[in-house]
Amino acid sequence: MGGRTTWLLPALLLLFHPGSAAITGPKAVSGLERDSLTVQCQYGPGWELYVKWWCRGADWDSCKFVVKTTGSEQEVKKDRVSIKDNQKNRSFTVTMEKLRLNDADTYWCGIERAGTDLGVQVEVTVDPVTTHCHYGPGWENYVKWWCRDTDQNNCIILVQATGSKQGENTNSVYINQSKRMLTMTMSDEKNGL
């Protein structure tokens, strides 16, 4: 009888520990600014009718709920984040839309239950969008610029740089003269997009 009790106690403790095997998800996910990001978390049998949630913050005890299901398969949306439970597949999906750089943080996929909820930590990173523009020979010493509009005459210049130096960094622009390439890193927070 002592052998059965010996393995039973660690197994019971595992069920009550946040991040237990009753729920799993990716350790880390990443997306591009202004794009969408989807996280899928799986859970074991018996948890189908429980409320699932997405929470923000590295500290389990002070994590802020972003969105919760109702215990059904109906999608729930709050601001730019939605959650949908697929009880047949025992998984739920969280979608974050129109990503911002400050959305990067530690989040949790979780299941609400009596006592301590079940959860698994997910690290979310958001990267700025980078674009490369190539130019032909003879344009090395001209001013390069990036603007916001489809009509060049109404274009609002976001960043501009001269091309007289190799590897010049001006705001979010990098000019590589040997490759005749302008690299622009766009960020909503830097450029007011």
Backbone as JSON, one array per atom type, in Angstrom:
{
  "sequence": "MGGRTTWLLPALLLLFHPGSAAITGPKAVSGLERDSLTVQCQYGPGWELYVKWWCRGADWDSCKFVVKTTGSEQEVKKDRVSIKDNQKNRSFTVTMEKLRLNDADTYWCGIERAGTDLGVQVEVTVDPVTTHCHYGPGWENYVKWWCRDTDQNNCIILVQATGSKQGENTNSVYINQSKRMLTMTMSDEKNGL",
  "N": [[0.82, -1.2, 0.0], [2.01, 1.23, 0.66], [3.57, 1.81, -1.6], [1.72, 2.59, -3.57], [0.65, 4.96, -2.48], [2.91, 6.53, -2.46], [3.43, 7.24, -5.2], [1.01, 8.42, -5.81], [0.64, 10.85, -4.4], [2.58, 12.79, -5.56], [1.4, 12.83, -8.12], [-1.15, 13.9, -7.63], [-0.41, 16.43, -6.65], [0.67, 17.53, -8.99], [-1.62, 17.92, -10.54], [-2.77, 20.1, -9.24], [-1.05, 22.16, -9.57], [-0.19, 25.25, -11.13], [0.08, 25.32, -14.65], [-0.01, 22.69, -15.07], [-0.07, 19.35, -16.52], [-2.64, 19.04, -17.44], [-3.33, 21.07, -19.08], [-1.89, 22.35, -22.01], [0.36, 24.28, -24.05], [1.98, 26.46, -26.45], [5.34, 27.42, -25.66], [6.35, 29.83, -26.5], [5.4, 32.44, -28.76], [5.32, 34.43, -31.75], [4.7, 37.5, -33.53], [4.08, 39.89, -36.19], [4.06, 43.42, -35.99], [0.97, 45.12, -36.34], [-0.17, 42.92, -37.49], [-1.84, 39.7, -37.13], [-1.99, 37.27, -34.47], [-2.06, 33.92, -33.48], [-2.81, 31.67, -30.89], [-2.83, 28.39, -29.79], [-4.14, 26.33, -27.35], [-4.19, 23.23, -25.63], [-6.24, 20.87, -23.86], [-6.93, 18.31, -21.42], [-9.2, 15.41, -21.29], [-12.45, 15.89, -19.86], [-12.41, 18.55, -19.18], [-13.9, 20.02, -20.91], [-16.33, 21.58, -20.6], [-15.63, 23.66, -18.98], [-14.78, 27.08, -18.17], [-12.54, 28.81, -20.25], [-9.55, 30.81, -20.41], [-7.57, 33.79, -21.2], [-4.81, 35.41, -20.12], [-2.87, 38.19, -18.95], [0.42, 38.88, -17.93], [3.38, 38.23, -16.08], [3.43, 37.25, -13.48], [1.69, 34.8, -11.9], [-0.23, 35.12, -9.85], [-1.09, 37.79, -10.06], [-1.92, 38.2, -12.59], [-3.7, 39.68, -15.32], [-6.93, 39.23, -16.55], [-7.66, 38.94, -19.96], [-9.5, 37.97, -21.84], [-12.31, 35.72, -21.71], [-13.89, 32.49, -22.15], [-17.33, 31.41, -22.31], [-17.84, 28.97, -21.35], [-18.92, 27.58, -23.32], [-18.83, 26.77, -26.86], [-18.9, 29.09, -28.22], [-17.49, 31.93, -29.8], [-15.75, 34.51, -28.11], [-15.17, 37.93, -28.01], [-13.06, 40.59, -27.14], [-12.16, 43.81, -27.37], [-9.24, 43.78, -29.18], [-8.81, 41.1, -29.02], [-9.7, 37.68, -29.22], [-11.34, 34.63, -28.18], [-11.87, 31.17, -28.58], [-13.4, 28.14, -27.96], [-12.87, 24.76, -28.79], [-14.47, 22.13, -28.15], [-14.71, 19.49, -28.97], [-12.2, 18.87, -30.07], [-10.76, 19.38, -27.85], [-9.38, 21.84, -27.38], [-8.47, 25.31, -27.26], [-8.53, 28.47, -28.89], [-6.76, 31.46, -29.07], [-6.85, 34.65, -30.44], [-4.99, 37.41, -31.29], [-5.38, 40.56, -32.58], [-4.32, 43.16, -34.91], [-1.7, 43.73, -33.91], [0.43, 45.35, -31.55], [3.58, 46.82, -30.62], [3.75, 47.02, -27.85], [2.15, 44.94, -27.02], [3.66, 42.78, -26.55], [4.54, 40.44, -24.14], [4.29, 38.4, -21.16], [1.94, 35.85, -21.14], [-0.91, 33.82, -20.2], [-2.5, 30.72, -20.88], [-5.5, 29.43, -19.74], [-7.63, 27.48, -17.51], [-10.59, 27.85, -15.82], [-11.47, 26.92, -12.56], [-12.75, 25.42, -9.5], [-10.92, 26.32, -6.62], [-7.44, 26.54, -7.26], [-6.87, 27.8, -10.48], [-6.08, 26.17, -13.63], [-3.17, 26.53, -15.64], [-0.98, 27.56, -18.33], [2.07, 29.01, -19.23], [2.76, 31.47, -21.74], [4.98, 33.05, -23.83], [4.83, 36.06, -25.51], [5.98, 37.71, -28.34], [6.39, 40.67, -30.26], [7.27, 41.84, -33.33], [8.68, 44.6, -35.16], [7.76, 45.67, -38.5], [9.8, 45.09, -41.29], [11.15, 46.44, -44.25], [12.77, 46.09, -47.38], [14.34, 48.06, -49.81], [15.62, 48.24, -53.01], [18.0, 50.04, -54.97], [19.27, 51.42, -58.04], [22.59, 51.67, -59.64], [24.38, 54.73, -59.28], [22.61, 56.16, -57.73], [23.48, 56.37, -55.18], [24.29, 58.69, -53.67], [22.04, 60.22, -53.34], [19.13, 61.55, -51.63], [17.23, 59.39, -49.65], [13.91, 58.35, -48.95], [11.0, 57.56, -47.0], [7.6, 57.3, -47.27], [4.12, 57.86, -46.38], [1.55, 57.12, -48.21], [-0.35, 56.51, -51.16], [-0.19, 58.18, -53.26], [2.34, 59.97, -54.61], [2.52, 62.78, -54.68], [1.01, 63.65, -52.52], [2.25, 62.58, -50.4], [3.27, 61.86, -47.09], [6.23, 62.34, -45.58], [7.86, 60.04, -43.64], [10.37, 59.18, -42.78], [13.63, 60.21, -43.67], [16.82, 60.0, -45.32], [20.22, 60.78, -46.09], [22.33, 59.45, -48.64], [25.1, 59.32, -48.43], [26.91, 58.01, -46.81], [28.16, 54.78, -45.95], [26.17, 52.37, -44.34], [24.6, 54.13, -42.82], [22.65, 55.18, -40.12], [19.53, 56.42, -39.57], [16.98, 57.31, -37.65], [14.76, 54.86, -38.28], [16.02, 53.83, -40.51], [18.29, 52.13, -42.57], [21.06, 52.33, -44.61], [22.69, 50.57, -47.06], [25.31, 50.94, -48.97], [27.0, 49.32, -50.59], [25.39, 47.18, -51.33], [23.42, 48.6, -52.47], [20.94, 49.22, -51.12], [18.12, 50.1, -49.21], [16.94, 49.84, -45.99], [14.05, 49.76, -44.18], [12.61, 50.03, -41.08], [9.5, 49.74, -39.9], [7.35, 51.18, -37.53], [4.45, 51.49, -35.67], [4.42, 52.96, -33.31], [6.66, 54.6, -33.55], [6.23, 56.06, -35.86], [3.69, 57.06, -35.95], [1.64, 55.62, -37.24]],
  "CA": [[0.0, 0.0, 0.0], [2.89, 2.39, 0.71], [4.02, 2.12, -2.96], [0.65, 3.29, -4.28], [0.57, 6.31, -1.9], [4.12, 7.24, -2.84], [3.29, 7.86, -6.53], [-0.25, 9.14, -5.89], [0.79, 12.22, -3.9], [3.13, 13.67, -6.6], [0.45, 12.96, -9.23], [-2.18, 14.85, -7.19], [0.2, 17.76, -6.61], [0.81, 17.99, -10.36], [-2.93, 18.4, -10.98], [-3.12, 21.37, -8.6], [-0.01, 23.14, -9.85], [-0.38, 25.99, -12.38], [0.91, 24.82, -15.74], [-0.05, 21.24, -15.0], [-0.22, 18.68, -17.81], [-4.04, 19.07, -17.86], [-3.4, 22.08, -20.14], [-0.59, 22.58, -22.65], [0.37, 25.31, -25.08], [3.34, 26.8, -26.88], [6.12, 28.2, -24.7], [6.54, 31.18, -27.05], [4.87, 32.73, -30.09], [5.68, 35.79, -32.16], [3.96, 38.04, -34.66], [4.52, 41.18, -36.68], [3.23, 44.58, -35.65], [-0.19, 45.35, -37.2], [-0.65, 41.64, -38.0], [-2.55, 38.9, -36.12], [-1.25, 36.18, -33.85], [-2.98, 32.91, -32.95], [-2.23, 30.74, -29.92], [-3.74, 27.27, -29.53], [-3.85, 25.57, -26.13], [-4.92, 21.97, -25.55], [-6.53, 20.41, -22.5], [-7.28, 16.9, -21.32], [-10.61, 15.06, -21.19], [-13.12, 16.28, -18.63], [-12.35, 20.01, -19.02], [-14.6, 20.61, -22.05], [-17.37, 22.56, -20.26], [-15.09, 24.69, -18.09], [-14.42, 28.37, -18.77], [-11.12, 28.95, -20.62], [-9.21, 32.23, -20.38], [-6.28, 34.32, -21.66], [-4.45, 36.33, -19.04], [-1.61, 38.88, -19.23], [1.28, 39.19, -16.79], [4.3, 37.14, -15.75], [3.12, 36.72, -12.16], [0.44, 34.03, -11.92], [-1.2, 35.64, -8.88], [-1.59, 39.13, -10.39], [-2.2, 38.21, -14.02], [-4.96, 40.35, -15.65], [-7.69, 38.53, -17.58], [-7.89, 39.69, -21.19], [-10.74, 37.46, -22.42], [-12.72, 34.4, -21.19], [-15.02, 31.86, -22.81], [-18.52, 31.31, -21.45], [-18.04, 27.55, -21.07], [-19.48, 27.01, -24.54], [-17.92, 26.89, -28.0], [-19.12, 30.38, -28.87], [-16.35, 32.84, -29.74], [-15.91, 35.72, -27.31], [-14.2, 38.92, -28.45], [-12.94, 41.79, -26.3], [-11.2, 44.69, -28.06], [-8.52, 43.17, -30.3], [-8.5, 39.72, -28.66], [-10.84, 36.77, -29.19], [-11.06, 33.28, -27.7], [-12.89, 30.22, -29.04], [-13.16, 26.78, -27.46], [-13.28, 23.65, -29.63], [-14.57, 21.09, -27.14], [-14.49, 18.19, -29.6], [-10.74, 18.68, -30.18], [-10.2, 19.75, -26.55], [-8.4, 22.92, -27.54], [-9.05, 26.63, -27.47], [-7.68, 29.34, -29.69], [-6.76, 32.89, -28.76], [-6.35, 35.44, -31.56], [-4.71, 38.82, -31.0], [-5.39, 41.27, -33.86], [-3.72, 44.5, -34.98], [-0.67, 43.7, -32.88], [1.25, 46.53, -31.24], [4.82, 46.42, -29.96], [3.54, 46.89, -26.41], [1.42, 43.71, -26.72], [4.66, 41.78, -26.16], [4.49, 40.23, -22.69], [4.02, 37.03, -20.73], [0.5, 35.57, -21.05], [-1.26, 32.49, -19.73], [-3.71, 30.01, -21.29], [-5.94, 28.83, -18.5], [-8.95, 26.88, -17.3], [-11.15, 28.27, -14.54], [-12.05, 25.82, -11.79], [-12.75, 25.66, -8.06], [-9.54, 26.26, -6.13], [-6.49, 27.19, -8.15], [-7.07, 27.53, -11.9], [-5.0, 25.52, -14.37], [-2.65, 27.45, -16.64], [0.34, 27.36, -18.92], [2.65, 30.31, -19.61], [3.1, 31.67, -23.15], [5.7, 34.31, -24.05], [4.43, 36.66, -26.78], [6.83, 38.79, -28.83], [5.87, 41.37, -31.43], [8.39, 42.45, -34.04], [8.31, 45.61, -36.15], [7.82, 45.25, -39.9], [10.99, 45.59, -41.98], [11.05, 46.41, -45.7], [14.02, 46.37, -48.09], [14.17, 48.67, -51.13], [16.88, 48.27, -53.76], [18.11, 51.12, -55.95], [20.3, 51.16, -59.04], [23.85, 52.4, -59.58], [24.29, 56.16, -59.52], [21.68, 56.78, -56.78], [24.05, 56.24, -53.84], [24.42, 59.95, -52.93], [20.75, 60.93, -53.29], [18.33, 61.39, -50.42], [16.23, 58.31, -49.68], [12.84, 58.64, -48.0], [9.88, 56.63, -46.87], [6.43, 58.11, -46.99], [2.86, 57.15, -46.17], [0.45, 57.45, -49.1], [-0.19, 55.88, -52.47], [0.04, 59.27, -54.21], [3.63, 60.6, -54.28], [2.34, 64.22, -54.49], [0.4, 63.89, -51.21], [2.97, 61.71, -49.5], [3.81, 62.41, -45.85], [7.53, 61.69, -45.37], [8.03, 59.55, -42.28], [11.81, 59.14, -42.5], [14.49, 60.39, -44.83], [18.25, 59.92, -45.01], [21.11, 60.96, -47.23], [23.0, 58.19, -48.94], [26.52, 59.57, -48.64], [27.74, 57.16, -45.96], [27.75, 53.38, -45.85], [25.69, 51.98, -43.03], [24.06, 55.27, -42.08], [21.42, 54.91, -39.38], [18.74, 57.6, -39.28], [15.72, 56.79, -37.14], [14.6, 53.44, -38.56], [16.5, 53.56, -41.87], [19.69, 51.71, -42.71], [21.45, 52.36, -46.02], [23.86, 49.77, -47.38], [25.72, 51.41, -50.29], [27.59, 48.26, -51.42], [24.28, 46.39, -51.88], [22.43, 49.57, -52.98], [19.7, 48.81, -50.48], [17.58, 50.88, -48.11], [16.13, 49.0, -45.12], [13.17, 50.59, -43.35], [11.86, 49.33, -40.04], [8.3, 50.54, -39.62], [6.73, 50.95, -36.24], [3.33, 52.38, -35.4], [4.74, 53.86, -32.2], [7.66, 55.57, -33.97], [5.83, 56.83, -37.04], [2.31, 57.52, -35.87], [0.8, 54.92, -38.21]],
  "C": [[0.86, 1.25, 0.0], [3.36, 2.78, -0.68], [2.99, 2.91, -3.74], [0.56, 4.74, -3.77], [1.76, 7.14, -2.33], [3.98, 7.91, -4.2], [2.03, 8.69, -6.64], [-0.12, 10.6, -5.46], [1.44, 13.15, -4.93], [2.17, 13.87, -7.78], [-0.65, 13.95, -8.86], [-1.64, 16.27, -7.13], [0.34, 18.35, -8.0], [-0.51, 18.55, -10.89], [-3.28, 19.77, -10.41], [-2.1, 22.46, -8.86], [-0.29, 23.89, -11.14], [0.57, 25.47, -13.45], [0.91, 23.3, -15.77], [-0.3, 20.66, -16.39], [-1.67, 18.64, -18.28], [-4.25, 20.11, -18.96], [-1.99, 22.28, -20.69], [-0.75, 23.66, -23.72], [1.79, 25.6, -25.48], [4.05, 27.6, -25.8], [6.25, 29.65, -25.17], [5.93, 31.26, -28.44], [5.28, 34.15, -30.45], [4.85, 36.2, -33.37], [4.53, 39.38, -35.06], [3.54, 42.26, -36.27], [2.19, 44.79, -36.75], [-0.77, 44.07, -37.79], [-1.46, 40.94, -36.89], [-1.67, 37.78, -35.64], [-2.26, 35.22, -33.26], [-2.22, 31.95, -32.04], [-3.26, 29.64, -29.69], [-3.25, 26.51, -28.3], [-4.75, 24.35, -26.08], [-5.17, 21.62, -24.09], [-7.0, 18.96, -22.55], [-8.78, 16.67, -21.22], [-11.19, 15.49, -19.83], [-13.18, 17.78, -18.42], [-13.16, 20.75, -20.09], [-15.56, 21.74, -21.66], [-16.9, 23.66, -19.31], [-14.78, 25.97, -18.87], [-12.92, 28.38, -19.04], [-10.82, 30.45, -20.66], [-7.81, 32.51, -20.9], [-5.96, 35.47, -20.73], [-3.08, 36.93, -19.34], [-0.87, 39.21, -17.95], [2.11, 38.0, -16.38], [3.97, 36.49, -14.42], [1.73, 36.08, -12.15], [-0.62, 34.66, -11.03], [-1.79, 37.01, -9.25], [-1.87, 39.3, -11.89], [-3.58, 38.82, -14.28], [-5.67, 39.62, -16.79], [-7.94, 39.46, -18.77], [-9.24, 39.29, -21.78], [-11.0, 36.07, -21.85], [-13.82, 33.84, -22.08], [-16.19, 31.85, -21.83], [-18.74, 29.87, -21.0], [-18.65, 26.84, -22.25], [-18.44, 27.14, -25.66], [-18.07, 28.23, -28.72], [-17.89, 31.28, -28.7], [-16.7, 34.07, -28.91], [-14.8, 36.68, -27.73], [-14.25, 40.12, -27.5], [-11.81, 42.63, -26.89], [-10.56, 43.96, -29.22], [-8.2, 41.69, -30.06], [-9.77, 38.88, -28.64], [-10.38, 35.4, -28.69], [-12.21, 32.38, -28.15], [-12.47, 28.83, -28.6], [-13.67, 25.77, -28.49], [-13.3, 22.42, -28.72], [-14.35, 19.7, -27.71], [-13.0, 17.86, -29.68], [-10.01, 18.96, -28.87], [-9.05, 20.75, -26.71], [-9.15, 24.24, -27.61], [-8.01, 27.53, -28.12], [-7.88, 30.78, -29.27], [-6.17, 33.6, -29.96], [-6.19, 36.88, -31.1], [-4.58, 39.52, -32.35], [-4.73, 42.63, -33.75], [-2.67, 44.66, -33.89], [0.08, 45.02, -32.76], [2.51, 46.03, -30.54], [4.6, 46.21, -28.47], [2.61, 45.73, -26.04], [2.38, 42.6, -26.29], [4.68, 41.67, -24.64], [4.38, 38.73, -22.42], [2.51, 36.89, -20.56], [0.33, 34.16, -20.51], [-2.51, 32.0, -20.46], [-4.19, 29.33, -20.02], [-7.35, 28.27, -18.54], [-9.4, 27.27, -15.9], [-11.77, 27.06, -13.84], [-12.06, 26.21, -10.32], [-11.33, 25.48, -7.54], [-8.64, 27.02, -7.1], [-6.76, 26.8, -9.6], [-5.88, 26.78, -12.48], [-4.47, 26.5, -15.4], [-1.28, 27.06, -17.15], [0.82, 28.7, -19.47], [3.04, 30.33, -21.09], [3.78, 33.04, -23.28], [5.35, 34.84, -25.44], [5.42, 37.77, -27.14], [6.2, 39.37, -30.09], [7.04, 42.11, -32.06], [7.9, 43.53, -35.0], [8.45, 45.06, -37.56], [9.04, 45.9, -40.55], [10.82, 45.4, -43.48], [12.41, 46.77, -46.31], [13.69, 46.95, -49.47], [15.54, 48.73, -51.8], [16.84, 49.42, -54.75], [19.32, 50.86, -56.85], [21.56, 51.98, -58.85], [23.63, 53.88, -59.93], [23.38, 56.89, -58.54], [22.23, 56.79, -55.35], [24.03, 57.54, -53.03], [23.12, 60.77, -52.87], [20.03, 60.66, -51.97], [17.33, 60.25, -50.64], [15.17, 58.66, -48.66], [11.76, 57.59, -48.05], [8.67, 57.47, -46.51], [5.17, 57.25, -46.92], [1.79, 57.74, -47.07], [0.7, 56.76, -50.42], [0.1, 56.92, -53.55], [1.29, 60.03, -53.79], [3.47, 62.1, -54.02], [1.74, 64.57, -53.13], [1.11, 63.14, -50.09], [3.49, 62.46, -48.26], [5.09, 61.64, -45.56], [7.67, 61.33, -43.9], [9.49, 59.59, -41.86], [12.54, 59.44, -43.79], [15.93, 60.38, -44.39], [19.04, 60.18, -46.27], [21.84, 59.64, -47.44], [24.49, 58.33, -49.09], [27.42, 58.67, -47.82], [27.23, 55.73, -46.01], [27.26, 53.12, -44.44], [25.17, 53.13, -42.2], [22.76, 54.86, -41.4], [20.73, 56.23, -39.08], [17.36, 57.12, -38.9], [15.65, 55.29, -37.42], [15.07, 53.08, -39.96], [17.97, 53.17, -41.82], [20.0, 51.66, -44.2], [22.73, 51.56, -46.19], [24.26, 50.1, -48.82], [26.25, 50.27, -51.17], [26.5, 47.37, -52.03], [23.22, 47.27, -52.53], [21.03, 49.2, -52.46], [19.38, 49.73, -49.3], [16.7, 49.93, -47.29], [15.35, 49.91, -44.18], [12.47, 49.69, -42.35], [10.71, 50.22, -39.64], [7.74, 50.16, -38.27], [5.62, 51.96, -36.05], [3.7, 53.41, -34.35], [5.76, 54.92, -32.61], [7.14, 56.53, -35.03], [4.38, 57.29, -37.02], [1.38, 56.86, -36.86], [-0.45, 54.39, -37.55]]
}
